[in-house]
Amino acid sequence: MAEEGESSLTEQKEELIALQSMYPECHLLSDNDGCYSNKVQITLQEHKMTMVFSLKATYPDSCPRIEITFTPDSAVSENDLQELYAELYDLAKENMGSAMLYTLVQHANDWVAGRPQLDDAVTMATKEEDEQVECQFFLKGKCRFGDKCRNLHSDATKDEVKSINESVDETKENDKKMKKEKKEDADDEIDKKKPPMKTADDVISRILWDKSVPSKRFTVGYLDRFTGIVENAFDTFDWTNDLASLDHTVLAIPQHRIQYFKYKDVIVWDKNTRLDNVFGSTGGGVTILDVISKYKKLKVDDDDDDDDDDDNESDDDDDDNDDYERK
């Protein structure tokens, strides 16, 4: 470790000798704090800049501490100086392990050379001072200094601002009107929303409990997961027990799979087309009683069907009895 320290100090001395030969205003400084092995100051008169590098014993394997000062009449601002510091420290990190002071000085030299010159900066500052700022209070008609105001009072500008303000006010007013109209349209749209439709559960309950509606005349169209739409007579389903309590021999389906209900051969409730001729909830004005009444007028009423069914059932019973007697 001692040998490495001595080697680093030797490299520092050699680098400092080389810097002194290249920059006449290169001087070694004493380190009052004792934290650094060497401190070197380089003054660049051309750019009114002084750079001080403080080197630790581990330099060049560590970055030097960099201090930069400019004369008061330079054109470098505090923000510009911070930018230069950032660039120099980044460059120092890239060059760790090798002599870097000349590289840092040259980079700072090129950086300052690329900045606006003092004459240009003074010209710009003077121009800005010469340009008067419009008095904002005068534009609003509230300036209490009158002709003694140090800011500019321009009637032309005031008229322009007044015109702009009027245009802005008009735009705001138009925006308010548009928002109001949109709100009214939205309210009208809400009023025009379709009425809620009675569910399949409502239809099932009515068929089950309304005595004026014969359940045996109804057919249920439902969605089978494998075969698609399937129809079965309403009375073949178990509507009263929980699905989980039934076995596979009982016909029962979840109500969300019901697509439509038929009364005889007419669809009276359809989920997809929002048809409800059972309750008339969708605004059609037709109920299941109207449908049944229509069939009665066409002389296809339930009583005739009941008689036909009874005759068919008695015929089937007679046939069964005949077969039994033959046996």
mmCIF file of C-alpha atoms in Angstrom:
data_model
loop_
_atom_site.group_PDB
_atom_site.id
_atom_site.type_symbol
_atom_site.label_atom_id
_atom_site.label_comp_id
_atom_site.label_asym_id
_atom_site.label_seq_id
_atom_site.Cartn_x
_atom_site.Cartn_y
_atom_site.Cartn_z
ATOM 1 C CA MET A 1 0.000 0.000 0.000
ATOM 2 C CA ALA A 2 2.876 2.388 0.815
ATOM 3 C CA GLU A 3 4.459 1.691 -2.549
ATOM 4 C CA GLU A 4 1.154 2.435 -4.314
ATOM 5 C CA GLY A 5 0.853 5.729 -2.410
ATOM 6 C CA GLU A 6 4.359 6.755 -3.345
ATOM 7 C CA SER A 7 3.685 5.817 -6.961
ATOM 8 C CA SER A 8 0.545 7.978 -7.021
ATOM 9 C CA LEU A 9 2.405 10.953 -5.567
ATOM 10 C CA THR A 10 5.147 10.535 -8.151
ATOM 11 C CA GLU A 11 2.571 10.533 -10.940
ATOM 12 C CA GLN A 12 0.972 13.661 -9.491
ATOM 13 C CA LYS A 13 4.294 15.536 -9.410
ATOM 14 C CA GLU A 14 5.057 14.564 -12.994
ATOM 15 C CA GLU A 15 1.607 15.705 -14.131
ATOM 16 C CA LEU A 16 1.911 19.016 -12.284
ATOM 17 C CA ILE A 17 5.316 19.705 -13.863
ATOM 18 C CA ALA A 18 3.797 19.082 -17.283
ATOM 19 C CA LEU A 19 0.859 21.456 -16.500
ATOM 20 C CA GLN A 20 3.238 24.217 -15.375
ATOM 21 C CA SER A 21 5.065 23.958 -18.677
ATOM 22 C CA MET A 22 1.810 24.336 -20.630
ATOM 23 C CA TYR A 23 0.058 26.982 -18.485
ATOM 24 C CA PRO A 24 2.163 29.921 -17.239
ATOM 25 C CA GLU A 25 -0.458 30.743 -14.586
ATOM 26 C CA CYS A 26 -0.231 27.292 -12.985
ATOM 27 C CA HIS A 27 0.732 27.360 -9.303
ATOM 28 C CA LEU A 28 0.875 24.886 -6.457
ATOM 29 C CA LEU A 29 -1.118 25.836 -3.357
ATOM 30 C CA SER A 30 -0.719 24.795 0.236
ATOM 31 C CA ASP A 31 -3.434 22.607 1.770
ATOM 32 C CA ASN A 32 -4.373 24.107 5.127
ATOM 33 C CA ASP A 33 -6.793 21.280 5.915
ATOM 34 C CA GLY A 34 -4.279 18.532 5.244
ATOM 35 C CA CYS A 35 -6.872 16.480 3.396
ATOM 36 C CA TYR A 36 -5.128 16.603 0.044
ATOM 37 C CA SER A 37 -1.648 15.721 -1.119
ATOM 38 C CA ASN A 38 -1.518 18.485 -3.743
ATOM 39 C CA LYS A 39 -3.534 21.553 -4.764
ATOM 40 C CA VAL A 40 -2.939 23.273 -8.062
ATOM 41 C CA GLN A 41 -4.409 26.534 -9.368
ATOM 42 C CA ILE A 42 -4.631 27.335 -13.057
ATOM 43 C CA THR A 43 -5.752 30.763 -14.279
ATOM 44 C CA LEU A 44 -6.997 31.257 -17.819
ATOM 45 C CA GLN A 45 -6.819 35.018 -18.336
ATOM 46 C CA GLU A 46 -8.404 34.814 -21.761
ATOM 47 C CA HIS A 47 -11.654 33.520 -20.291
ATOM 48 C CA LYS A 48 -11.385 35.262 -16.892
ATOM 49 C CA MET A 49 -11.542 31.886 -15.168
ATOM 50 C CA THR A 50 -9.550 30.313 -12.338
ATOM 51 C CA MET A 51 -9.609 26.568 -11.656
ATOM 52 C CA VAL A 52 -8.340 24.883 -8.489
ATOM 53 C CA PHE A 53 -7.809 21.118 -8.377
ATOM 54 C CA SER A 54 -7.381 19.402 -4.997
ATOM 55 C CA LEU A 55 -5.776 15.981 -5.326
ATOM 56 C CA LYS A 56 -5.963 13.176 -2.800
ATOM 57 C CA ALA A 57 -3.114 10.724 -2.332
ATOM 58 C CA THR A 58 -5.117 8.163 -4.319
ATOM 59 C CA TYR A 59 -5.303 10.398 -7.419
ATOM 60 C CA PRO A 60 -5.573 9.543 -10.348
ATOM 61 C CA ASP A 61 -7.590 6.562 -9.077
ATOM 62 C CA SER A 62 -10.004 9.055 -7.505
ATOM 63 C CA CYS A 63 -11.595 12.233 -8.850
ATOM 64 C CA PRO A 64 -10.052 15.571 -7.914
ATOM 65 C CA ARG A 65 -12.062 18.232 -6.145
ATOM 66 C CA ILE A 66 -12.769 21.037 -8.638
ATOM 67 C CA GLU A 67 -13.340 24.716 -7.806
ATOM 68 C CA ILE A 68 -14.028 27.289 -10.523
ATOM 69 C CA THR A 69 -14.346 31.055 -10.206
ATOM 70 C CA PHE A 70 -15.018 33.702 -12.815
ATOM 71 C CA THR A 71 -14.383 37.419 -12.649
ATOM 72 C CA PRO A 72 -17.486 39.547 -11.930
ATOM 73 C CA ASP A 73 -17.569 40.928 -15.455
ATOM 74 C CA SER A 74 -17.801 37.469 -17.062
ATOM 75 C CA ALA A 75 -20.919 36.360 -18.908
ATOM 76 C CA VAL A 76 -21.226 33.058 -17.020
ATOM 77 C CA SER A 77 -24.281 32.724 -14.791
ATOM 78 C CA GLU A 78 -24.655 30.482 -11.744
ATOM 79 C CA ASN A 79 -26.714 27.983 -13.766
ATOM 80 C CA ASP A 80 -24.007 27.911 -16.438
ATOM 81 C CA LEU A 81 -21.378 27.249 -13.773
ATOM 82 C CA GLN A 82 -23.335 24.314 -12.341
ATOM 83 C CA GLU A 83 -23.622 22.893 -15.848
ATOM 84 C CA LEU A 84 -19.826 23.138 -16.280
ATOM 85 C CA TYR A 85 -19.252 21.423 -12.923
ATOM 86 C CA ALA A 86 -21.493 18.537 -13.938
ATOM 87 C CA GLU A 87 -19.655 18.036 -17.228
ATOM 88 C CA LEU A 88 -16.216 18.170 -15.603
ATOM 89 C CA TYR A 89 -17.056 15.638 -12.875
ATOM 90 C CA ASP A 90 -18.560 13.273 -15.456
ATOM 91 C CA LEU A 91 -15.389 13.606 -17.518
ATOM 92 C CA ALA A 92 -13.247 12.982 -14.423
ATOM 93 C CA LYS A 93 -15.102 9.744 -13.656
ATOM 94 C CA GLU A 94 -14.528 8.556 -17.213
ATOM 95 C CA ASN A 95 -10.768 9.201 -16.935
ATOM 96 C CA MET A 96 -10.093 7.774 -13.488
ATOM 97 C CA GLY A 97 -6.878 5.790 -13.413
ATOM 98 C CA SER A 98 -4.966 8.131 -15.708
ATOM 99 C CA ALA A 99 -3.750 11.747 -15.625
ATOM 100 C CA MET A 100 -6.777 13.945 -16.298
ATOM 101 C CA LEU A 101 -6.054 17.534 -15.234
ATOM 102 C CA TYR A 102 -5.026 18.705 -18.696
ATOM 103 C CA THR A 103 -8.175 17.084 -20.146
ATOM 104 C CA LEU A 104 -10.369 18.862 -17.588
ATOM 105 C CA VAL A 105 -8.723 22.245 -18.147
ATOM 106 C CA GLN A 106 -9.009 21.912 -21.904
ATOM 107 C CA HIS A 107 -12.688 20.915 -21.651
ATOM 108 C CA ALA A 108 -13.428 23.954 -19.468
ATOM 109 C CA ASN A 109 -11.488 26.144 -21.887
ATOM 110 C CA ASP A 110 -13.525 24.883 -24.869
ATOM 111 C CA TRP A 111 -16.772 25.180 -22.900
ATOM 112 C CA VAL A 112 -16.190 28.842 -22.022
ATOM 113 C CA ALA A 113 -15.077 29.620 -25.579
ATOM 114 C CA GLY A 114 -18.424 28.358 -26.834
ATOM 115 C CA ARG A 115 -20.445 30.636 -24.494
ATOM 116 C CA PRO A 116 -21.756 34.079 -25.560
ATOM 117 C CA GLN A 117 -19.136 36.772 -25.147
ATOM 118 C CA LEU A 118 -19.479 39.501 -22.555
ATOM 119 C CA ASP A 119 -20.221 42.181 -25.131
ATOM 120 C CA ASP A 120 -23.097 40.127 -26.513
ATOM 121 C CA ALA A 121 -24.431 39.469 -23.012
ATOM 122 C CA VAL A 122 -24.249 43.166 -22.094
ATOM 123 C CA THR A 123 -26.000 44.078 -25.326
ATOM 124 C CA MET A 124 -28.792 41.623 -24.625
ATOM 125 C CA ALA A 125 -29.184 42.815 -21.034
ATOM 126 C CA THR A 126 -29.271 46.451 -22.148
ATOM 127 C CA LYS A 127 -31.859 45.637 -24.782
ATOM 128 C CA GLU A 128 -34.037 43.958 -22.193
ATOM 129 C CA GLU A 129 -33.729 46.970 -19.894
ATOM 130 C CA ASP A 130 -34.657 49.329 -22.719
ATOM 131 C CA GLU A 131 -37.786 47.383 -23.529
ATOM 132 C CA GLN A 132 -40.601 48.589 -21.321
ATOM 133 C CA VAL A 133 -43.083 46.130 -19.917
ATOM 134 C CA GLU A 134 -46.770 46.685 -20.430
ATOM 135 C CA CYS A 135 -48.436 47.783 -17.202
ATOM 136 C CA GLN A 136 -50.869 45.018 -16.304
ATOM 137 C CA PHE A 137 -52.828 47.315 -13.988
ATOM 138 C CA PHE A 138 -53.244 49.878 -16.776
ATOM 139 C CA LEU A 139 -54.596 47.181 -19.074
ATOM 140 C CA LYS A 140 -57.208 46.424 -16.399
ATOM 141 C CA GLY A 141 -57.903 50.131 -15.841
ATOM 142 C CA LYS A 142 -56.567 50.026 -12.274
ATOM 143 C CA CYS A 143 -53.126 51.715 -12.441
ATOM 144 C CA ARG A 144 -52.945 54.426 -9.730
ATOM 145 C CA PHE A 145 -49.630 55.923 -10.860
ATOM 146 C CA GLY A 146 -50.942 57.367 -14.113
ATOM 147 C CA ASP A 147 -48.291 59.062 -16.260
ATOM 148 C CA LYS A 148 -45.673 58.519 -13.536
ATOM 149 C CA CYS A 149 -45.851 54.742 -13.920
ATOM 150 C CA ARG A 150 -42.509 53.277 -14.963
ATOM 151 C CA ASN A 151 -44.232 50.649 -17.116
ATOM 152 C CA LEU A 152 -45.702 51.273 -20.535
ATOM 153 C CA HIS A 153 -49.213 52.687 -20.927
ATOM 154 C CA SER A 154 -50.366 52.040 -24.482
ATOM 155 C CA ASP A 155 -53.932 52.704 -25.566
ATOM 156 C CA ALA A 156 -53.433 50.524 -28.619
ATOM 157 C CA THR A 157 -52.298 47.642 -26.476
ATOM 158 C CA LYS A 158 -55.153 48.253 -24.085
ATOM 159 C CA ASP A 159 -57.619 48.067 -26.952
ATOM 160 C CA GLU A 160 -56.036 44.843 -28.184
ATOM 161 C CA VAL A 161 -56.199 43.303 -24.725
ATOM 162 C CA LYS A 162 -59.793 44.428 -24.359
ATOM 163 C CA SER A 163 -60.646 42.788 -27.665
ATOM 164 C CA ILE A 164 -58.877 39.593 -26.613
ATOM 165 C CA ASN A 165 -60.668 39.582 -23.255
ATOM 166 C CA GLU A 166 -64.005 40.039 -24.977
ATOM 167 C CA SER A 167 -63.186 37.179 -27.312
ATOM 168 C CA VAL A 168 -62.203 35.000 -24.351
ATOM 169 C CA ASP A 169 -65.416 35.909 -22.516
ATOM 170 C CA GLU A 170 -67.440 35.058 -25.611
ATOM 171 C CA THR A 171 -65.658 31.720 -25.923
ATOM 172 C CA LYS A 172 -66.344 30.946 -22.267
ATOM 173 C CA GLU A 173 -69.994 31.841 -22.725
ATOM 174 C CA ASN A 174 -70.234 29.568 -25.760
ATOM 175 C CA ASP A 175 -68.596 26.758 -23.793
ATOM 176 C CA LYS A 176 -71.142 27.204 -21.010
ATOM 177 C CA LYS A 177 -73.986 27.048 -23.521
ATOM 178 C CA MET A 178 -72.555 23.912 -25.118
ATOM 179 C CA LYS A 179 -72.158 22.228 -21.726
ATOM 180 C CA LYS A 180 -75.717 23.172 -20.838
ATOM 181 C CA GLU A 181 -77.020 21.793 -24.131
ATOM 182 C CA LYS A 182 -75.052 18.570 -23.654
ATOM 183 C CA LYS A 183 -76.467 18.207 -20.171
ATOM 184 C CA GLU A 184 -79.997 18.739 -21.468
ATOM 185 C CA ASP A 185 -79.401 16.194 -24.238
ATOM 186 C CA ALA A 186 -78.090 13.727 -21.672
ATOM 187 C CA ASP A 187 -81.170 14.292 -19.510
ATOM 188 C CA ASP A 188 -83.409 13.737 -22.540
ATOM 189 C CA GLU A 189 -81.481 10.580 -23.354
ATOM 190 C CA ILE A 190 -82.052 9.323 -19.830
ATOM 191 C CA ASP A 191 -85.750 10.034 -20.207
ATOM 192 C CA LYS A 192 -85.771 8.095 -23.463
ATOM 193 C CA LYS A 193 -84.131 5.014 -21.971
ATOM 194 C CA LYS A 194 -85.975 1.782 -22.517
ATOM 195 C CA PRO A 195 -88.155 0.607 -19.632
ATOM 196 C CA PRO A 196 -86.897 -2.385 -17.632
ATOM 197 C CA MET A 197 -88.009 -5.738 -18.997
ATOM 198 C CA LYS A 198 -89.576 -8.438 -16.852
ATOM 199 C CA THR A 199 -87.194 -11.343 -16.295
ATOM 200 C CA ALA A 200 -87.548 -15.017 -17.072
ATOM 201 C CA ASP A 201 -88.122 -15.586 -13.349
ATOM 202 C CA ASP A 202 -91.114 -13.223 -13.475
ATOM 203 C CA VAL A 203 -92.568 -15.138 -16.438
ATOM 204 C CA ILE A 204 -92.063 -18.495 -14.688
ATOM 205 C CA SER A 205 -93.779 -17.233 -11.536
ATOM 206 C CA ARG A 206 -96.781 -15.986 -13.469
ATOM 207 C CA ILE A 207 -97.201 -19.220 -15.427
ATOM 208 C CA LEU A 208 -96.929 -21.227 -12.212
ATOM 209 C CA TRP A 209 -99.296 -19.192 -10.058
ATOM 210 C CA ASP A 210 -101.719 -17.382 -12.415
ATOM 211 C CA LYS A 211 -104.673 -19.715 -12.894
ATOM 212 C CA SER A 212 -105.837 -17.772 -15.950
ATOM 213 C CA VAL A 213 -102.607 -18.792 -17.738
ATOM 214 C CA PRO A 214 -102.520 -22.529 -18.628
ATOM 215 C CA SER A 215 -98.959 -23.776 -18.094
ATOM 216 C CA LYS A 216 -99.423 -26.781 -20.404
ATOM 217 C CA ARG A 217 -99.747 -24.435 -23.408
ATOM 218 C CA PHE A 218 -96.263 -22.980 -22.895
ATOM 219 C CA THR A 219 -92.945 -24.046 -24.374
ATOM 220 C CA VAL A 220 -89.503 -22.971 -23.143
ATOM 221 C CA GLY A 221 -86.646 -22.300 -25.536
ATOM 222 C CA TYR A 222 -83.303 -22.472 -23.771
ATOM 223 C CA LEU A 223 -79.616 -22.583 -24.677
ATOM 224 C CA ASP A 224 -77.975 -25.993 -24.439
ATOM 225 C CA ARG A 225 -74.206 -25.809 -24.140
ATOM 226 C CA PHE A 226 -73.702 -28.566 -26.704
ATOM 227 C CA THR A 227 -76.649 -28.539 -29.120
ATOM 228 C CA GLY A 228 -77.696 -24.869 -29.122
ATOM 229 C CA ILE A 229 -81.323 -23.767 -28.733
ATOM 230 C CA VAL A 230 -83.591 -26.557 -27.425
ATOM 231 C CA GLU A 231 -87.355 -26.457 -26.796
ATOM 232 C CA ASN A 232 -89.284 -28.373 -24.143
ATOM 233 C CA ALA A 233 -92.765 -28.099 -22.654
ATOM 234 C CA PHE A 234 -92.956 -25.831 -19.632
ATOM 235 C CA ASP A 235 -94.462 -28.540 -17.401
ATOM 236 C CA THR A 236 -91.567 -30.936 -18.031
ATOM 237 C CA PHE A 237 -89.216 -28.719 -15.992
ATOM 238 C CA ASP A 238 -88.780 -28.679 -12.245
ATOM 239 C CA TRP A 239 -89.164 -24.997 -11.349
ATOM 240 C CA THR A 240 -89.622 -25.252 -7.588
ATOM 241 C CA ASN A 241 -86.565 -27.099 -6.275
ATOM 242 C CA ASP A 242 -82.984 -25.906 -6.082
ATOM 243 C CA LEU A 243 -80.838 -27.049 -9.025
ATOM 244 C CA ALA A 244 -78.128 -28.359 -6.712
ATOM 245 C CA SER A 245 -80.571 -30.728 -5.040
ATOM 246 C CA LEU A 246 -81.717 -32.392 -8.297
ATOM 247 C CA ASP A 247 -80.129 -35.323 -10.094
ATOM 248 C CA HIS A 248 -79.544 -35.798 -13.820
ATOM 249 C CA THR A 249 -82.896 -37.494 -14.384
ATOM 250 C CA VAL A 250 -84.804 -34.272 -13.609
ATOM 251 C CA LEU A 251 -85.089 -31.587 -16.297
ATOM 252 C CA ALA A 252 -84.045 -28.264 -14.840
ATOM 253 C CA ILE A 253 -81.972 -25.368 -16.192
ATOM 254 C CA PRO A 254 -80.506 -22.110 -14.877
ATOM 255 C CA GLN A 255 -82.866 -19.255 -15.691
ATOM 256 C CA HIS A 256 -80.171 -17.184 -17.403
ATOM 257 C CA ARG A 257 -80.052 -19.793 -20.202
ATOM 258 C CA ILE A 258 -83.738 -19.295 -21.064
ATOM 259 C CA GLN A 259 -84.009 -17.496 -24.408
ATOM 260 C CA TYR A 260 -87.781 -17.336 -24.988
ATOM 261 C CA PHE A 261 -91.235 -18.587 -23.993
ATOM 262 C CA LYS A 262 -93.919 -19.681 -26.444
ATOM 263 C CA TYR A 263 -97.663 -19.772 -25.979
ATOM 264 C CA LYS A 264 -98.653 -22.538 -28.357
ATOM 265 C CA ASP A 265 -96.718 -21.588 -31.500
ATOM 266 C CA VAL A 266 -96.254 -17.867 -30.768
ATOM 267 C CA ILE A 267 -93.234 -16.428 -28.937
ATOM 268 C CA VAL A 268 -94.568 -14.223 -26.160
ATOM 269 C CA TRP A 269 -91.283 -13.437 -24.348
ATOM 270 C CA ASP A 270 -87.838 -13.151 -25.976
ATOM 271 C CA LYS A 271 -84.731 -12.017 -24.133
ATOM 272 C CA ASN A 272 -82.684 -11.093 -27.202
ATOM 273 C CA THR A 273 -85.325 -8.974 -28.965
ATOM 274 C CA ARG A 274 -86.746 -7.507 -25.712
ATOM 275 C CA LEU A 275 -90.179 -8.871 -26.513
ATOM 276 C CA ASP A 276 -92.548 -9.112 -23.555
ATOM 277 C CA ASN A 277 -96.114 -10.034 -24.428
ATOM 278 C CA VAL A 278 -96.586 -11.687 -21.035
ATOM 279 C CA PHE A 279 -96.551 -8.528 -18.911
ATOM 280 C CA GLY A 280 -96.169 -5.854 -21.598
ATOM 281 C CA SER A 281 -93.235 -4.372 -19.660
ATOM 282 C CA THR A 282 -91.297 -3.212 -22.748
ATOM 283 C CA GLY A 283 -94.020 -0.849 -23.873
ATOM 284 C CA GLY A 284 -95.706 -3.006 -26.470
ATOM 285 C CA GLY A 285 -99.026 -2.877 -24.599
ATOM 286 C CA VAL A 286 -99.772 -6.589 -25.222
ATOM 287 C CA THR A 287 -100.079 -9.081 -22.361
ATOM 288 C CA ILE A 288 -100.523 -12.838 -22.232
ATOM 289 C CA LEU A 289 -104.249 -12.381 -21.636
ATOM 290 C CA ASP A 290 -104.485 -10.500 -24.942
ATOM 291 C CA VAL A 291 -102.680 -13.361 -26.690
ATOM 292 C CA ILE A 292 -105.018 -15.951 -25.163
ATOM 293 C CA SER A 293 -108.038 -13.832 -26.098
ATOM 294 C CA LYS A 294 -106.808 -13.638 -29.673
ATOM 295 C CA TYR A 295 -106.656 -17.422 -29.865
ATOM 296 C CA LYS A 296 -110.162 -17.650 -28.508
ATOM 297 C CA LYS A 297 -111.433 -15.343 -31.219
ATOM 298 C CA LEU A 298 -109.805 -17.608 -33.786
ATOM 299 C CA LYS A 299 -111.695 -20.502 -32.183
ATOM 300 C CA VAL A 300 -108.513 -22.170 -31.071
ATOM 301 C CA ASP A 301 -109.271 -21.596 -27.430
ATOM 302 C CA ASP A 302 -108.137 -23.717 -24.525
ATOM 303 C CA ASP A 303 -111.511 -25.395 -23.957
ATOM 304 C CA ASP A 304 -111.520 -27.028 -27.397
ATOM 305 C CA ASP A 305 -107.960 -28.173 -26.877
ATOM 306 C CA ASP A 306 -108.861 -29.602 -23.495
ATOM 307 C CA ASP A 307 -111.697 -31.633 -25.059
ATOM 308 C CA ASP A 308 -109.395 -32.921 -27.787
ATOM 309 C CA ASP A 309 -106.786 -33.878 -25.235
ATOM 310 C CA ASP A 310 -109.349 -35.618 -23.074
ATOM 311 C CA ASP A 311 -110.626 -37.598 -26.092
ATOM 312 C CA ASN A 312 -107.092 -38.579 -27.030
ATOM 313 C CA GLU A 313 -106.338 -39.655 -23.486
ATOM 314 C CA SER A 314 -109.503 -41.795 -23.286
ATOM 315 C CA ASP A 315 -108.682 -43.378 -26.666
ATOM 316 C CA ASP A 316 -105.215 -44.247 -25.379
ATOM 317 C CA ASP A 317 -106.758 -45.805 -22.254
ATOM 318 C CA ASP A 318 -109.150 -47.908 -24.362
ATOM 319 C CA ASP A 319 -106.281 -49.151 -26.517
ATOM 320 C CA ASP A 320 -104.310 -50.108 -23.419
ATOM 321 C CA ASN A 321 -107.303 -52.005 -21.998
ATOM 322 C CA ASP A 322 -107.824 -53.878 -25.296
ATOM 323 C CA ASP A 323 -104.184 -54.905 -25.343
ATOM 324 C CA TYR A 324 -104.405 -56.090 -21.745
ATOM 325 C CA GLU A 325 -107.527 -58.195 -22.460
ATOM 326 C CA ARG A 326 -105.868 -59.856 -25.529
ATOM 327 C CA LYS A 327 -102.941 -60.828 -23.367
#
